[in-house]
Amino acid sequence: MPYDHRKTAPRTLALALAVAGSCAALAGCGASQASEASPTAGKGGTQTPPPAVSAATPSGPSSSAAADGQQTRTPLPDSSAPQESRSLAGRTVVVDPGHNPGNFRHSREINAKVNIGTGRKECDTTGTSTNGTATEAAYTEAAFTLDVSHRLRDLLTARGAKVVLTHDADRPWGPCIDERAEIGNKAGADAVVSVHADGSAVGHRGFHVILPARVSSGAADTAPIVGPSRELGENIADRFARATGTSPSNYLGAGTGLDVRDDLGGLNLSTVPKVFVECGNMRDPKDAELLTSAAWRQKAARGIADGIATYLNG
Ligand code: ZN
């Protein structure tokens, strides 16, 4: 889809991206590829994230550009234009990888109830997974969310943002949903995005962004964040669709790619603008094909990063 504000990249960065782009085409090249090397990493729970230094390299945007095949053959994605590269300086973004690969081994802890303002709810869940195939193990949502979150962190850091992850599989389980909200609040985040993939019926396809409903009960008071969170979510939905070429959910949101919920502790307890992104449906084979593709996950991360940047920069 043509964009109306594509910008021309300065020659030097364009060259750097072109070189990195050919690098991205080779397996095992670059931090993002390294984290992709083990799609069953959910088992380990100790997956090492890409080194922080990768945030300063152009490998993130370039690999998405190289993988952009069917969508566009233009040399650079518009919003990865270098003149925007430091546009998030001074901003804090909290990235919340949904679930934790270790939750599977800690049912007692994650089933313990926590207070979400409107009531009590389980600390967390294990998350869903793809169905897997005869030759390929199921890909867990927790592994997916960590991978996309790493990519998102790198893209945002490259644009100058301070990025805080709520966890990095560096703890055996959790955090619980109330703690996830608290991390965003304490960071004084300008925006928080919780990364997820759905586990719905076959045939249910597409992404959706979950926005906080207006809730005022106990420790939950979302009135101040409902408006800005919607703005954040609309920008992410728009940019996610553009970056990935995928459509909004065909099973909820009436084609808008937006859903509003009052039952998520991570949203209810947030005092800063926050949304959940459900990137696709892991239980649908066609969506699963996308979700298990490293190139597609890079596009997904870019779409989310673009949405955050558009929200923060107006
Ligand atoms: Zn989830």
Coordinates of C-alpha atoms and ligand atoms in Angstrom, one line a residue:
M1 CA 0.0 0.0 0.0
P2 CA 1.5 3.3 -1.0
Y3 CA 2.2 5.7 1.8
D4 CA 1.8 9.4 1.4
H5 CA 4.8 10.5 3.4
R6 CA 7.7 8.3 2.3
K7 CA 10.9 10.1 2.9
T8 CA 14.2 9.7 1.1
A9 CA 16.9 8.2 3.2
P10 CA 20.3 9.9 3.2
R11 CA 22.7 8.0 1.0
T12 CA 24.9 6.7 3.8
L13 CA 22.3 5.0 5.9
A14 CA 20.6 3.7 2.8
L15 CA 23.9 2.0 1.9
A16 CA 24.3 0.7 5.5
L17 CA 20.8 -0.8 5.3
A18 CA 21.4 -2.3 2.0
V19 CA 24.4 -4.1 3.3
A20 CA 22.6 -5.2 6.4
G21 CA 19.7 -6.2 4.3
S22 CA 21.8 -8.8 2.4
C23 CA 23.1 -9.9 5.8
A24 CA 19.6 -10.4 7.0
A25 CA 19.0 -12.7 4.1
L26 CA 21.5 -15.1 5.5
A27 CA 20.5 -17.4 8.3
G28 CA 22.2 -16.7 11.6
C29 CA 23.2 -13.2 10.8
G30 CA 22.4 -10.5 13.3
A31 CA 20.9 -10.5 16.8
S32 CA 17.4 -10.9 15.7
Q33 CA 18.2 -14.0 13.6
A34 CA 20.1 -15.4 16.6
S35 CA 17.1 -15.2 18.8
E36 CA 15.0 -16.8 16.1
A37 CA 17.3 -19.8 15.8
S38 CA 15.4 -21.8 18.4
P39 CA 11.7 -21.6 17.8
T40 CA 11.2 -24.1 20.7
A41 CA 13.0 -21.8 23.1
G42 CA 9.9 -21.7 25.2
K43 CA 11.1 -24.9 26.8
G44 CA 14.4 -23.4 28.0
G45 CA 13.2 -20.4 29.9
T46 CA 16.7 -19.1 29.9
Q47 CA 16.8 -17.9 26.4
T48 CA 19.5 -15.2 26.1
P49 CA 18.2 -12.0 24.6
P50 CA 20.1 -10.3 21.8
P51 CA 22.9 -8.1 23.2
A52 CA 21.8 -4.6 23.9
V53 CA 24.4 -3.3 21.5
S54 CA 22.2 -4.6 18.6
A55 CA 19.8 -1.8 19.3
A56 CA 22.3 0.6 17.8
T57 CA 22.8 -1.3 14.6
P58 CA 20.5 -1.1 11.6
S59 CA 19.9 -4.8 11.6
G60 CA 16.3 -4.6 12.8
P61 CA 14.8 -2.3 10.2
S62 CA 16.9 -3.7 7.4
S63 CA 15.8 -7.3 8.0
S64 CA 12.2 -6.2 7.8
A65 CA 13.0 -4.3 4.6
A66 CA 14.7 -7.3 3.1
A67 CA 11.7 -9.5 4.0
D68 CA 9.2 -7.2 2.7
G69 CA 8.9 -9.1 -0.6
Q70 CA 5.3 -9.2 -1.5
Q71 CA 4.3 -6.0 0.1
T72 CA 6.6 -3.6 -1.4
R73 CA 9.9 -3.5 -3.2
T74 CA 10.7 0.0 -2.3
P75 CA 14.2 0.4 -0.8
L76 CA 13.2 1.4 2.7
P77 CA 10.1 1.3 4.9
D78 CA 8.9 4.9 5.3
S79 CA 9.0 5.2 9.0
S80 CA 12.4 3.7 9.4
A81 CA 13.7 6.7 7.7
P82 CA 16.8 7.9 9.5
Q83 CA 15.7 11.4 10.1
E84 CA 13.2 9.9 12.6
S85 CA 15.8 7.7 14.2
R86 CA 16.3 9.7 17.4
S87 CA 12.7 11.0 17.5
L88 CA 12.0 9.1 20.7
A89 CA 14.9 10.5 22.7
G90 CA 13.8 11.3 26.3
R91 CA 10.8 9.0 26.0
T92 CA 10.3 5.9 28.1
V93 CA 8.5 2.9 26.6
V94 CA 7.7 -0.2 28.7
V95 CA 7.4 -3.4 26.6
D96 CA 5.6 -6.2 28.3
P97 CA 6.2 -9.7 26.8
G98 CA 3.0 -11.6 27.6
H99 CA 3.4 -14.6 29.9
N100 CA 6.8 -16.3 30.6
P101 CA 8.2 -19.5 29.1
G102 CA 8.6 -20.8 32.7
N103 CA 5.0 -20.4 33.7
F104 CA 4.3 -23.9 32.5
R105 CA 6.4 -25.2 35.4
H106 CA 4.9 -23.0 38.0
S107 CA 1.1 -23.6 38.0
R108 CA 0.7 -23.0 41.7
E109 CA 2.4 -19.6 41.6
I110 CA 0.6 -18.4 38.4
N111 CA -2.8 -19.6 39.6
A112 CA -2.6 -17.6 42.8
K113 CA -5.0 -14.8 42.7
V114 CA -4.0 -11.1 42.6
N115 CA -6.2 -8.0 43.1
I116 CA -7.0 -6.2 39.8
G117 CA -9.2 -3.6 41.3
T118 CA -12.4 -5.0 40.0
G119 CA -11.9 -8.3 41.7
R120 CA -9.3 -11.1 42.0
K121 CA -7.8 -12.9 39.1
E122 CA -5.0 -15.4 38.4
C123 CA -1.5 -14.0 38.6
D124 CA -0.9 -15.0 35.0
T125 CA -1.5 -17.9 32.5
T126 CA 0.9 -20.0 30.5
G127 CA -0.4 -18.4 27.3
T128 CA -1.3 -20.3 24.2
S129 CA 0.8 -21.9 21.4
T130 CA 0.7 -23.0 17.8
N131 CA -0.6 -26.6 17.2
G132 CA 2.8 -27.7 15.9
T133 CA 3.2 -30.2 13.1
A134 CA 4.5 -33.7 12.7
T135 CA 8.0 -32.3 12.1
E136 CA 7.8 -29.1 14.1
A137 CA 7.2 -28.5 17.7
A138 CA 4.5 -26.1 18.9
Y139 CA 5.7 -22.5 19.1
T140 CA 4.7 -21.1 22.4
E141 CA 3.1 -17.7 22.8
A142 CA 5.7 -16.9 25.6
A143 CA 8.5 -17.5 23.1
F144 CA 6.7 -15.5 20.5
T145 CA 6.1 -12.5 22.8
L146 CA 9.7 -12.5 24.0
D147 CA 11.0 -12.6 20.4
V148 CA 8.8 -9.7 19.2
S149 CA 9.5 -7.8 22.4
H150 CA 13.3 -8.0 21.7
R151 CA 12.8 -6.8 18.2
L152 CA 10.6 -4.0 19.4
R153 CA 13.1 -3.0 22.1
D154 CA 15.8 -2.8 19.5
L155 CA 13.8 -0.7 17.1
L156 CA 12.7 1.7 19.9
T157 CA 16.1 2.0 21.4
A158 CA 17.5 2.8 18.0
R159 CA 15.1 5.7 17.8
G160 CA 16.4 7.0 21.1
A161 CA 13.7 5.7 23.5
K162 CA 14.5 4.3 26.9
V163 CA 13.0 0.8 26.9
V164 CA 12.1 -1.2 30.0
L165 CA 11.0 -4.9 29.6
T166 CA 8.7 -6.2 32.3
H167 CA 10.7 -9.5 32.2
D168 CA 13.2 -11.1 29.9
A169 CA 12.8 -14.8 30.9
D170 CA 15.3 -13.9 33.5
R171 CA 13.0 -15.1 36.3
P172 CA 11.4 -18.6 36.7
W173 CA 7.8 -17.4 36.2
G174 CA 5.8 -14.2 36.1
P175 CA 5.6 -11.3 36.7
C176 CA 2.0 -11.4 37.8
I177 CA -0.4 -9.1 35.9
D178 CA -0.5 -6.6 38.8
E179 CA 3.3 -6.4 38.9
R180 CA 3.4 -5.9 35.1
A181 CA 1.1 -2.9 35.5
E182 CA 3.2 -1.6 38.4
I183 CA 6.4 -1.7 36.3
G184 CA 4.9 0.6 33.7
N185 CA 3.6 2.9 36.4
K186 CA 6.9 3.1 38.3
A187 CA 8.8 3.7 35.1
G188 CA 6.6 6.7 34.4
A189 CA 6.2 5.3 30.9
D190 CA 5.0 7.4 28.1
A191 CA 3.5 4.3 26.6
V192 CA 3.2 0.6 27.5
V193 CA 2.6 -2.2 25.0
S194 CA 1.9 -5.7 26.2
V195 CA 2.7 -8.2 23.4
H196 CA 0.6 -11.3 22.9
A197 CA -0.8 -13.7 20.3
D198 CA -4.3 -15.1 20.6
G199 CA -5.5 -18.7 21.0
S200 CA -8.8 -18.8 19.1
A201 CA -10.6 -21.1 16.7
V202 CA -9.3 -22.1 13.3
G203 CA -10.5 -19.6 10.8
H204 CA -10.3 -16.8 13.2
R205 CA -7.6 -14.6 11.8
G206 CA -5.9 -11.3 12.1
F207 CA -4.6 -9.0 14.8
H208 CA -6.3 -6.8 17.3
V209 CA -5.3 -4.2 19.9
I210 CA -7.0 -4.3 23.3
L211 CA -7.8 -1.0 24.9
P212 CA -8.7 -0.3 28.6
A213 CA -12.3 0.2 29.4
R214 CA -13.3 2.9 31.8
V215 CA -13.0 1.2 35.1
S216 CA -13.2 2.7 38.6
S217 CA -13.1 0.2 41.4
G218 CA -10.6 -0.5 44.2
A219 CA -7.1 0.2 43.0
A220 CA -8.3 0.5 39.4
D221 CA -9.0 3.9 37.9
T222 CA -8.5 4.0 34.2
A223 CA -10.3 7.3 33.5
P224 CA -7.1 9.2 32.9
I225 CA -5.7 6.6 30.5
V226 CA -8.7 5.6 28.4
G227 CA -8.3 8.4 25.9
P228 CA -4.6 8.3 25.4
S229 CA -4.6 4.5 25.4
R230 CA -7.2 4.6 22.6
E231 CA -5.0 7.0 20.6
L232 CA -2.0 4.7 21.2
G233 CA -4.0 1.7 20.2
E234 CA -5.4 3.2 17.0
N235 CA -2.0 4.2 15.9
I236 CA -0.6 0.8 16.5
A237 CA -3.5 -0.9 14.7
D238 CA -3.0 1.3 11.7
R239 CA 0.8 0.9 11.6
F240 CA 0.7 -2.8 12.3
A241 CA -1.6 -3.4 9.4
R242 CA 0.6 -1.4 7.1
A243 CA 3.9 -3.0 8.3
T244 CA 2.7 -6.6 8.2
G245 CA 0.1 -6.5 5.4
T246 CA -2.3 -8.4 7.6
S247 CA -5.9 -7.5 8.3
P248 CA -7.6 -6.7 11.5
S249 CA -9.3 -9.5 13.3
N250 CA -12.2 -11.2 11.6
Y251 CA -13.7 -12.5 14.8
L252 CA -13.9 -9.4 17.0
G253 CA -13.7 -5.6 16.8
A254 CA -16.0 -5.5 13.8
G255 CA -13.1 -5.0 11.4
T256 CA -11.5 -2.2 13.4
G257 CA -8.7 -4.2 14.9
L258 CA -9.7 -2.7 18.3
D259 CA -11.3 -4.3 21.3
V260 CA -12.1 -2.8 24.7
R261 CA -11.9 -4.9 27.9
D262 CA -12.5 -4.3 31.6
D263 CA -11.2 -7.7 32.8
L264 CA -7.5 -7.4 32.3
G265 CA -5.5 -6.5 35.4
G266 CA -2.6 -5.3 33.3
L267 CA -4.9 -2.5 31.9
N268 CA -7.1 -1.9 34.9
L269 CA -4.1 -1.1 37.2
S270 CA -2.2 1.0 34.7
T271 CA -1.9 4.7 35.4
V272 CA 0.0 5.3 32.1
P273 CA -1.3 4.8 28.5
K274 CA -1.3 1.1 27.8
V275 CA -2.6 -1.4 25.2
F276 CA -2.3 -5.1 24.5
V277 CA -1.5 -6.2 21.0
E278 CA -2.7 -9.6 19.9
C279 CA -0.6 -10.1 16.9
G280 CA -2.6 -13.0 15.4
N281 CA -4.2 -16.3 16.2
M282 CA -1.7 -19.0 17.0
R283 CA -4.3 -21.8 16.6
D284 CA -5.1 -20.9 13.0
P285 CA -2.7 -22.6 10.7
K286 CA -2.5 -19.7 8.3
D287 CA -1.9 -17.1 11.1
A288 CA 0.6 -19.6 12.7
E289 CA 2.6 -19.6 9.5
L290 CA 3.1 -15.9 9.9
L291 CA 3.7 -15.9 13.6
T292 CA 6.4 -18.5 13.3
S293 CA 8.2 -16.5 10.6
A294 CA 11.1 -14.4 11.9
A295 CA 10.7 -12.0 9.0
W296 CA 7.0 -11.5 9.8
R297 CA 7.8 -11.0 13.5
Q298 CA 10.2 -8.3 12.4
K299 CA 7.4 -6.6 10.5
A300 CA 5.1 -6.9 13.5
A301 CA 7.7 -5.3 15.7
R302 CA 8.2 -2.5 13.2
G303 CA 4.5 -1.9 13.0
I304 CA 4.2 -1.6 16.8
A305 CA 7.2 0.6 17.0
D306 CA 5.9 2.8 14.2
G307 CA 2.5 3.1 16.0
I308 CA 4.2 4.1 19.3
A309 CA 6.4 6.6 17.5
T310 CA 3.4 8.1 15.7
Y311 CA 1.5 8.3 19.0
L312 CA 4.3 9.9 20.9
N313 CA 5.3 12.4 18.1
G314 CA 1.9 13.3 17.0
Ligands
ZN1 ZN -1.4 -13.8 25.9

